[in-house]
Amino acid sequence: MNKQIVLATHNKHKLREYREILAPLGYVIYSASDLNIDEEPEEVGTTYRENAYIKAKALRKMVKWPVIADDSGIEIKALGEHFPGVHSSRYAKSISDEYAVVGRHVIGLLKDAEDRSAEYHCCICLLEEEDSKPLYFEGICKGHILEERKGESGFGFDPIFHCDEANLDFGLCTEEEKNKVSHRAKALQRLMLYLTI
Ligand code: IMP
C-alpha cells in the first residue's frame, strides 16, 4: 500500500499518537488539517464502527491517498451501559468546554458509586479507495475512574482515568507509556499488522 495515509482528524493529540506509532513503518501521516480540509461529517452512527466509516468515507472523496479514521469513546459503568460511549465528545461538551470541569463533574457523579470501572474503546476504519471494502481494527483499554484528577498528560478524560492493565494514571504517564496499552494503540497495532503483511 501507498506509504502516505490521511488521518481524518483535527485532534493534534490523536495525530501525534498515530504518527509516533506508524512512523517506524515508514508511513507519512497527513491530517485533514494539513490538507486544509475543514469539513467534518456529522457523526450520526450508533456504533464506533459506523462513525469511523462515516468519517473515512467523507474524507476519502476529497483526497487521493488511503484514509484512516477512528472513532473512540469512554464507557463508564456507573453512568450507564456503554455510556457516554460514541457520544463521549458531545457528552463532554454538554458539560463544559474544559475537560478539567468535565472530569470533576464525572467524579462528582461517581461519588457514591461502588463500581468505578471504565473502558476506552477505539475503532479504526481503513479505506484504501473510495469504493474499497472498509476494514476495521479495534482496541479496548480497561481501567477505572479516579477519585480525584491526577496530572495533565494526554487529553480528554485521561486525567481521571487509571489503566488497570498497566497500572498507570493516564494523566501522569508519558505518551510512550500510554501508547503501549491504550485502546488506540491496540487498534493501531492491529492495523500495523495488516499493513506489514
Ligand atoms: P472522537 O473519536 O474524536 O469522536 O472523540 C471521542 C471522545 O472520546 C474524545 O473527545 C474524548 O472525550 C474521548 N476519548 C477518546 N479517546 C480518548 C483518549 O485516549 N483519552 C481521553 N479521552 C478520549
PDB file of C-alpha atoms and ligand atoms in Angstrom:
ATOM      1  CA  MET A   1       0.000   0.000   0.000  1.00  0.00           C
ATOM      2  CA  ASN A   2       0.998   3.602  -0.592  1.00  0.00           C
ATOM      3  CA  LYS A   3       3.080   4.874   2.320  1.00  0.00           C
ATOM      4  CA  GLN A   4       1.067   8.064   2.584  1.00  0.00           C
ATOM      5  CA  ILE A   5      -2.113   7.987   4.604  1.00  0.00           C
ATOM      6  CA  VAL A   6      -4.551  10.712   5.543  1.00  0.00           C
ATOM      7  CA  LEU A   7      -5.943  10.655   9.051  1.00  0.00           C
ATOM      8  CA  ALA A   8      -9.453  12.011   9.433  1.00  0.00           C
ATOM      9  CA  THR A   9      -8.884  14.150  12.481  1.00  0.00           C
ATOM     10  CA  HIS A  10      -8.242  17.687  13.630  1.00  0.00           C
ATOM     11  CA  ASN A  11      -7.231  16.433  17.076  1.00  0.00           C
ATOM     12  CA  LYS A  12      -3.493  17.074  17.406  1.00  0.00           C
ATOM     13  CA  HIS A  13      -3.144  14.586  20.270  1.00  0.00           C
ATOM     14  CA  LYS A  14      -4.585  11.786  18.163  1.00  0.00           C
ATOM     15  CA  LEU A  15      -2.401  12.810  15.223  1.00  0.00           C
ATOM     16  CA  ARG A  16       0.715  12.672  17.378  1.00  0.00           C
ATOM     17  CA  GLU A  17      -0.226   9.214  18.699  1.00  0.00           C
ATOM     18  CA  TYR A  18      -0.735   7.909  15.144  1.00  0.00           C
ATOM     19  CA  ARG A  19       2.482   9.441  13.841  1.00  0.00           C
ATOM     20  CA  GLU A  20       4.519   8.058  16.718  1.00  0.00           C
ATOM     21  CA  ILE A  21       3.236   4.542  16.140  1.00  0.00           C
ATOM     22  CA  LEU A  22       3.245   4.453  12.314  1.00  0.00           C
ATOM     23  CA  ALA A  23       6.425   6.433  11.572  1.00  0.00           C
ATOM     24  CA  PRO A  24       8.742   3.472  12.298  1.00  0.00           C
ATOM     25  CA  LEU A  25       6.973   1.608   9.457  1.00  0.00           C
ATOM     26  CA  GLY A  26       7.808   4.448   7.075  1.00  0.00           C
ATOM     27  CA  TYR A  27       4.286   5.865   6.850  1.00  0.00           C
ATOM     28  CA  VAL A  28       3.739   9.577   6.378  1.00  0.00           C
ATOM     29  CA  ILE A  29       0.527  10.619   8.051  1.00  0.00           C
ATOM     30  CA  TYR A  30      -1.266  13.764   6.907  1.00  0.00           C
ATOM     31  CA  SER A  31      -4.117  15.143   8.930  1.00  0.00           C
ATOM     32  CA  ALA A  32      -7.218  16.652   7.370  1.00  0.00           C
ATOM     33  CA  SER A  33      -5.965  19.994   8.701  1.00  0.00           C
ATOM     34  CA  ASP A  34      -2.592  19.565   6.879  1.00  0.00           C
ATOM     35  CA  LEU A  35      -4.593  19.370   3.635  1.00  0.00           C
ATOM     36  CA  ASN A  36      -6.751  22.373   4.582  1.00  0.00           C
ATOM     37  CA  ILE A  37      -9.867  20.251   4.800  1.00  0.00           C
ATOM     38  CA  ASP A  38     -12.170  21.693   7.424  1.00  0.00           C
ATOM     39  CA  GLU A  39     -15.385  19.856   6.682  1.00  0.00           C
ATOM     40  CA  GLU A  40     -16.348  17.237   9.188  1.00  0.00           C
ATOM     41  CA  PRO A  41     -19.334  14.971   8.626  1.00  0.00           C
ATOM     42  CA  GLU A  42     -21.921  14.615  11.326  1.00  0.00           C
ATOM     43  CA  GLU A  43     -21.280  11.521  13.437  1.00  0.00           C
ATOM     44  CA  VAL A  44     -24.766  10.108  13.240  1.00  0.00           C
ATOM     45  CA  GLY A  45     -23.774   6.454  13.715  1.00  0.00           C
ATOM     46  CA  THR A  46     -24.757   4.474  16.764  1.00  0.00           C
ATOM     47  CA  THR A  47     -21.539   2.437  16.921  1.00  0.00           C
ATOM     48  CA  TYR A  48     -17.827   3.282  16.798  1.00  0.00           C
ATOM     49  CA  ARG A  49     -17.637   1.365  13.511  1.00  0.00           C
ATOM     50  CA  GLU A  50     -20.400   3.343  11.867  1.00  0.00           C
ATOM     51  CA  ASN A  51     -18.904   6.669  12.896  1.00  0.00           C
ATOM     52  CA  ALA A  52     -15.376   5.680  11.859  1.00  0.00           C
ATOM     53  CA  TYR A  53     -16.734   4.677   8.436  1.00  0.00           C
ATOM     54  CA  ILE A  54     -18.734   7.917   8.050  1.00  0.00           C
ATOM     55  CA  LYS A  55     -15.548   9.935   8.704  1.00  0.00           C
ATOM     56  CA  ALA A  56     -13.349   7.785   6.441  1.00  0.00           C
ATOM     57  CA  LYS A  57     -15.831   7.818   3.563  1.00  0.00           C
ATOM     58  CA  ALA A  58     -16.348  11.588   3.659  1.00  0.00           C
ATOM     59  CA  LEU A  59     -12.605  12.268   3.628  1.00  0.00           C
ATOM     60  CA  ARG A  60     -11.714   9.627   1.012  1.00  0.00           C
ATOM     61  CA  LYS A  61     -13.857  11.501  -1.526  1.00  0.00           C
ATOM     62  CA  MET A  62     -11.654  14.573  -1.081  1.00  0.00           C
ATOM     63  CA  VAL A  63      -8.106  13.139  -1.169  1.00  0.00           C
ATOM     64  CA  LYS A  64      -6.007  10.889  -3.374  1.00  0.00           C
ATOM     65  CA  TRP A  65      -4.499   8.704  -0.651  1.00  0.00           C
ATOM     66  CA  PRO A  66      -5.841   5.935   1.560  1.00  0.00           C
ATOM     67  CA  VAL A  67      -7.651   7.223   4.592  1.00  0.00           C
ATOM     68  CA  ILE A  68      -7.872   6.107   8.179  1.00  0.00           C
ATOM     69  CA  ALA A  69     -10.487   7.419  10.549  1.00  0.00           C
ATOM     70  CA  ASP A  70     -11.065   6.479  14.108  1.00  0.00           C
ATOM     71  CA  ASP A  71     -13.925   6.790  16.456  1.00  0.00           C
ATOM     72  CA  SER A  72     -13.391   6.397  20.136  1.00  0.00           C
ATOM     73  CA  GLY A  73     -15.019   6.985  23.456  1.00  0.00           C
ATOM     74  CA  ILE A  74     -15.104   6.137  27.108  1.00  0.00           C
ATOM     75  CA  GLU A  75     -17.697   3.864  28.731  1.00  0.00           C
ATOM     76  CA  ILE A  76     -18.228   4.486  32.443  1.00  0.00           C
ATOM     77  CA  LYS A  77     -20.221   1.666  34.028  1.00  0.00           C
ATOM     78  CA  ALA A  78     -21.764   3.727  36.825  1.00  0.00           C
ATOM     79  CA  LEU A  79     -23.199   6.207  34.297  1.00  0.00           C
ATOM     80  CA  GLY A  80     -24.990   3.559  32.232  1.00  0.00           C
ATOM     81  CA  GLU A  81     -24.412   0.729  29.811  1.00  0.00           C
ATOM     82  CA  HIS A  82     -21.870   1.875  27.170  1.00  0.00           C
ATOM     83  CA  PHE A  83     -22.269   5.495  28.325  1.00  0.00           C
ATOM     84  CA  PRO A  84     -21.219   8.026  27.108  1.00  0.00           C
ATOM     85  CA  GLY A  85     -19.530   5.747  24.538  1.00  0.00           C
ATOM     86  CA  VAL A  86     -19.935   7.009  20.981  1.00  0.00           C
ATOM     87  CA  HIS A  87     -21.341  10.226  22.449  1.00  0.00           C
ATOM     88  CA  SER A  88     -18.260  10.964  24.620  1.00  0.00           C
ATOM     89  CA  SER A  89     -17.215  14.123  22.869  1.00  0.00           C
ATOM     90  CA  ARG A  90     -20.754  15.544  22.762  1.00  0.00           C
ATOM     91  CA  TYR A  91     -21.367  14.481  26.377  1.00  0.00           C
ATOM     92  CA  ALA A  92     -18.229  16.336  27.473  1.00  0.00           C
ATOM     93  CA  LYS A  93     -19.218  19.457  25.524  1.00  0.00           C
ATOM     94  CA  SER A  94     -22.683  19.393  27.107  1.00  0.00           C
ATOM     95  CA  ILE A  95     -20.956  19.796  30.490  1.00  0.00           C
ATOM     96  CA  SER A  96     -18.175  22.244  29.629  1.00  0.00           C
ATOM     97  CA  ASP A  97     -15.598  23.187  27.005  1.00  0.00           C
ATOM     98  CA  GLU A  98     -12.937  22.486  29.618  1.00  0.00           C
ATOM     99  CA  TYR A  99     -12.102  18.870  30.323  1.00  0.00           C
ATOM    100  CA  ALA A 100     -10.933  19.784  33.838  1.00  0.00           C
ATOM    101  CA  VAL A 101     -14.543  20.774  34.580  1.00  0.00           C
ATOM    102  CA  VAL A 102     -15.895  17.679  32.831  1.00  0.00           C
ATOM    103  CA  GLY A 103     -13.560  15.454  34.848  1.00  0.00           C
ATOM    104  CA  ARG A 104     -14.600  16.976  38.180  1.00  0.00           C
ATOM    105  CA  HIS A 105     -18.256  16.671  37.178  1.00  0.00           C
ATOM    106  CA  VAL A 106     -17.880  12.957  36.362  1.00  0.00           C
ATOM    107  CA  ILE A 107     -16.012  12.350  39.620  1.00  0.00           C
ATOM    108  CA  GLY A 108     -18.902  14.066  41.428  1.00  0.00           C
ATOM    109  CA  LEU A 109     -21.439  11.806  39.711  1.00  0.00           C
ATOM    110  CA  LEU A 110     -19.465   8.772  40.868  1.00  0.00           C
ATOM    111  CA  LYS A 111     -19.248   9.972  44.492  1.00  0.00           C
ATOM    112  CA  ASP A 112     -21.204   7.004  45.879  1.00  0.00           C
ATOM    113  CA  ALA A 113     -20.515   4.514  43.110  1.00  0.00           C
ATOM    114  CA  GLU A 114     -19.251   1.105  44.139  1.00  0.00           C
ATOM    115  CA  ASP A 115     -18.268   0.207  40.615  1.00  0.00           C
ATOM    116  CA  ARG A 116     -15.869   2.794  39.157  1.00  0.00           C
ATOM    117  CA  SER A 117     -14.859   0.664  36.184  1.00  0.00           C
ATOM    118  CA  ALA A 118     -14.462   2.314  32.798  1.00  0.00           C
ATOM    119  CA  GLU A 119     -13.249   1.316  29.352  1.00  0.00           C
ATOM    120  CA  TYR A 120     -11.845   3.282  26.473  1.00  0.00           C
ATOM    121  CA  HIS A 121     -12.865   1.945  23.063  1.00  0.00           C
ATOM    122  CA  CYS A 122     -11.373   2.710  19.670  1.00  0.00           C
ATOM    123  CA  CYS A 123     -12.307   1.578  16.190  1.00  0.00           C
ATOM    124  CA  ILE A 124     -10.143   2.462  13.194  1.00  0.00           C
ATOM    125  CA  CYS A 125     -11.564   2.280   9.697  1.00  0.00           C
ATOM    126  CA  LEU A 126      -9.132   1.964   6.785  1.00  0.00           C
ATOM    127  CA  LEU A 127     -10.490   2.885   3.372  1.00  0.00           C
ATOM    128  CA  GLU A 128      -7.930   2.372   0.645  1.00  0.00           C
ATOM    129  CA  GLU A 129     -10.047   3.503  -2.330  1.00  0.00           C
ATOM    130  CA  GLU A 130     -13.362   5.296  -2.295  1.00  0.00           C
ATOM    131  CA  ASP A 131     -15.164   2.104  -3.266  1.00  0.00           C
ATOM    132  CA  SER A 132     -12.977  -0.361  -1.304  1.00  0.00           C
ATOM    133  CA  LYS A 133     -14.416  -2.574   1.359  1.00  0.00           C
ATOM    134  CA  PRO A 134     -13.769  -0.787   4.665  1.00  0.00           C
ATOM    135  CA  LEU A 135     -11.502  -2.635   7.068  1.00  0.00           C
ATOM    136  CA  TYR A 136     -11.876  -2.258  10.833  1.00  0.00           C
ATOM    137  CA  PHE A 137      -9.335  -2.565  13.650  1.00  0.00           C
ATOM    138  CA  GLU A 138     -10.485  -2.307  17.244  1.00  0.00           C
ATOM    139  CA  GLY A 139      -8.973  -1.912  20.705  1.00  0.00           C
ATOM    140  CA  ILE A 140     -10.185  -1.641  24.297  1.00  0.00           C
ATOM    141  CA  CYS A 141      -8.352  -0.317  27.338  1.00  0.00           C
ATOM    142  CA  LYS A 142      -9.791  -1.235  30.739  1.00  0.00           C
ATOM    143  CA  GLY A 143      -9.491   0.763  33.910  1.00  0.00           C
ATOM    144  CA  HIS A 144     -11.396   2.851  36.382  1.00  0.00           C
ATOM    145  CA  ILE A 145     -12.293   6.446  37.200  1.00  0.00           C
ATOM    146  CA  LEU A 146     -10.071   8.014  39.844  1.00  0.00           C
ATOM    147  CA  GLU A 147     -11.439   9.711  42.952  1.00  0.00           C
ATOM    148  CA  GLU A 148      -9.608  12.896  42.013  1.00  0.00           C
ATOM    149  CA  ARG A 149      -7.961  14.289  38.882  1.00  0.00           C
ATOM    150  CA  LYS A 150      -4.305  13.390  38.541  1.00  0.00           C
ATOM    151  CA  GLY A 151      -1.907  15.140  36.170  1.00  0.00           C
ATOM    152  CA  GLU A 152      -2.429  16.900  32.865  1.00  0.00           C
ATOM    153  CA  SER A 153      -0.977  14.429  30.363  1.00  0.00           C
ATOM    154  CA  GLY A 154      -2.896  13.056  27.432  1.00  0.00           C
ATOM    155  CA  PHE A 155      -6.251  14.649  26.611  1.00  0.00           C
ATOM    156  CA  GLY A 156      -9.957  14.365  27.255  1.00  0.00           C
ATOM    157  CA  PHE A 157     -10.748  12.015  30.130  1.00  0.00           C
ATOM    158  CA  ASP A 158      -7.124  10.959  30.723  1.00  0.00           C
ATOM    159  CA  PRO A 159      -6.576  12.884  33.984  1.00  0.00           C
ATOM    160  CA  ILE A 160      -9.424  10.953  35.636  1.00  0.00           C
ATOM    161  CA  PHE A 161      -8.589   7.539  34.125  1.00  0.00           C
ATOM    162  CA  HIS A 162      -6.433   4.822  35.677  1.00  0.00           C
ATOM    163  CA  CYS A 163      -5.470   1.994  33.366  1.00  0.00           C
ATOM    164  CA  ASP A 164      -5.721  -1.219  35.418  1.00  0.00           C
ATOM    165  CA  GLU A 165      -3.874  -3.411  32.994  1.00  0.00           C
ATOM    166  CA  ALA A 166      -0.684  -1.335  33.071  1.00  0.00           C
ATOM    167  CA  ASN A 167      -1.324   0.227  36.491  1.00  0.00           C
ATOM    168  CA  LEU A 168      -0.949   3.708  35.005  1.00  0.00           C
ATOM    169  CA  ASP A 169      -2.664   7.013  35.587  1.00  0.00           C
ATOM    170  CA  PHE A 170      -3.090   8.356  32.056  1.00  0.00           C
ATOM    171  CA  GLY A 171      -2.899  11.920  33.352  1.00  0.00           C
ATOM    172  CA  LEU A 172       0.534  11.285  34.840  1.00  0.00           C
ATOM    173  CA  CYS A 173       2.210   8.833  32.480  1.00  0.00           C
ATOM    174  CA  THR A 174       4.247   9.636  29.385  1.00  0.00           C
ATOM    175  CA  GLU A 175       2.832   9.402  25.877  1.00  0.00           C
ATOM    176  CA  GLU A 176       5.157   6.486  25.290  1.00  0.00           C
ATOM    177  CA  GLU A 177       3.682   4.580  28.241  1.00  0.00           C
ATOM    178  CA  LYS A 178       0.102   5.334  27.144  1.00  0.00           C
ATOM    179  CA  ASN A 179       0.907   4.288  23.586  1.00  0.00           C
ATOM    180  CA  LYS A 180       1.825   0.785  24.727  1.00  0.00           C
ATOM    181  CA  VAL A 181      -1.568  -0.004  26.219  1.00  0.00           C
ATOM    182  CA  SER A 182      -4.193   2.449  25.062  1.00  0.00           C
ATOM    183  CA  HIS A 183      -7.326   1.496  23.130  1.00  0.00           C
ATOM    184  CA  ARG A 184      -5.977   3.467  20.145  1.00  0.00           C
ATOM    185  CA  ALA A 185      -2.563   1.785  20.376  1.00  0.00           C
ATOM    186  CA  LYS A 186      -4.186  -1.666  20.405  1.00  0.00           C
ATOM    187  CA  ALA A 187      -6.359  -0.853  17.397  1.00  0.00           C
ATOM    188  CA  LEU A 188      -3.308   0.624  15.677  1.00  0.00           C
ATOM    189  CA  GLN A 189      -1.208  -2.446  16.372  1.00  0.00           C
ATOM    190  CA  ARG A 190      -3.854  -4.493  14.562  1.00  0.00           C
ATOM    191  CA  LEU A 191      -3.780  -2.019  11.679  1.00  0.00           C
ATOM    192  CA  MET A 192       0.040  -2.209  11.627  1.00  0.00           C
ATOM    193  CA  LEU A 193      -0.099  -5.964  11.435  1.00  0.00           C
ATOM    194  CA  TYR A 194      -2.363  -5.657   8.402  1.00  0.00           C
ATOM    195  CA  LEU A 195      -0.073  -3.067   6.795  1.00  0.00           C
ATOM    196  CA  THR A 196       3.025  -5.212   7.223  1.00  0.00           C
ATOM    197  CA  ILE A 197       1.609  -8.418   5.710  1.00  0.00           C
TER     198      ILE A 197
HETATM  199  P1  IMP B   1     -13.893  11.182  18.619  1.00  0.00           P
HETATM  200  O1  IMP B   1     -13.330   9.803  18.476  1.00  0.00           O
HETATM  201  O2  IMP B   1     -12.998  12.222  18.017  1.00  0.00           O
HETATM  202  O3  IMP B   1     -15.319  11.262  18.195  1.00  0.00           O
HETATM  203  O4  IMP B   1     -13.867  11.600  20.160  1.00  0.00           O
HETATM  204  C1  IMP B   1     -14.038  10.695  21.166  1.00  0.00           C
HETATM  205  C2  IMP B   1     -14.045  11.348  22.547  1.00  0.00           C
HETATM  206  O5  IMP B   1     -13.790  10.290  23.490  1.00  0.00           O
HETATM  207  C3  IMP B   1     -12.936  12.374  22.795  1.00  0.00           C
HETATM  208  O6  IMP B   1     -13.357  13.680  22.503  1.00  0.00           O
HETATM  209  C4  IMP B   1     -12.677  12.193  24.295  1.00  0.00           C
HETATM  210  O7  IMP B   1     -13.684  12.845  25.024  1.00  0.00           O
HETATM  211  C5  IMP B   1     -12.867  10.691  24.468  1.00  0.00           C
HETATM  212  N1  IMP B   1     -11.597   9.968  24.239  1.00  0.00           N
HETATM  213  C6  IMP B   1     -11.330   9.082  23.241  1.00  0.00           C
HETATM  214  N2  IMP B   1     -10.066   8.622  23.332  1.00  0.00           N
HETATM  215  C7  IMP B   1      -9.528   9.240  24.397  1.00  0.00           C
HETATM  216  C8  IMP B   1      -8.214   9.161  24.981  1.00  0.00           C
HETATM  217  O8  IMP B   1      -7.282   8.469  24.526  1.00  0.00           O
HETATM  218  N3  IMP B   1      -8.042   9.931  26.068  1.00  0.00           N
HETATM  219  C9  IMP B   1      -9.020  10.714  26.590  1.00  0.00           C
HETATM  220  N4  IMP B   1     -10.232  10.844  26.081  1.00  0.00           N
HETATM  221  C10 IMP B   1     -10.505  10.088  24.975  1.00  0.00           C
END
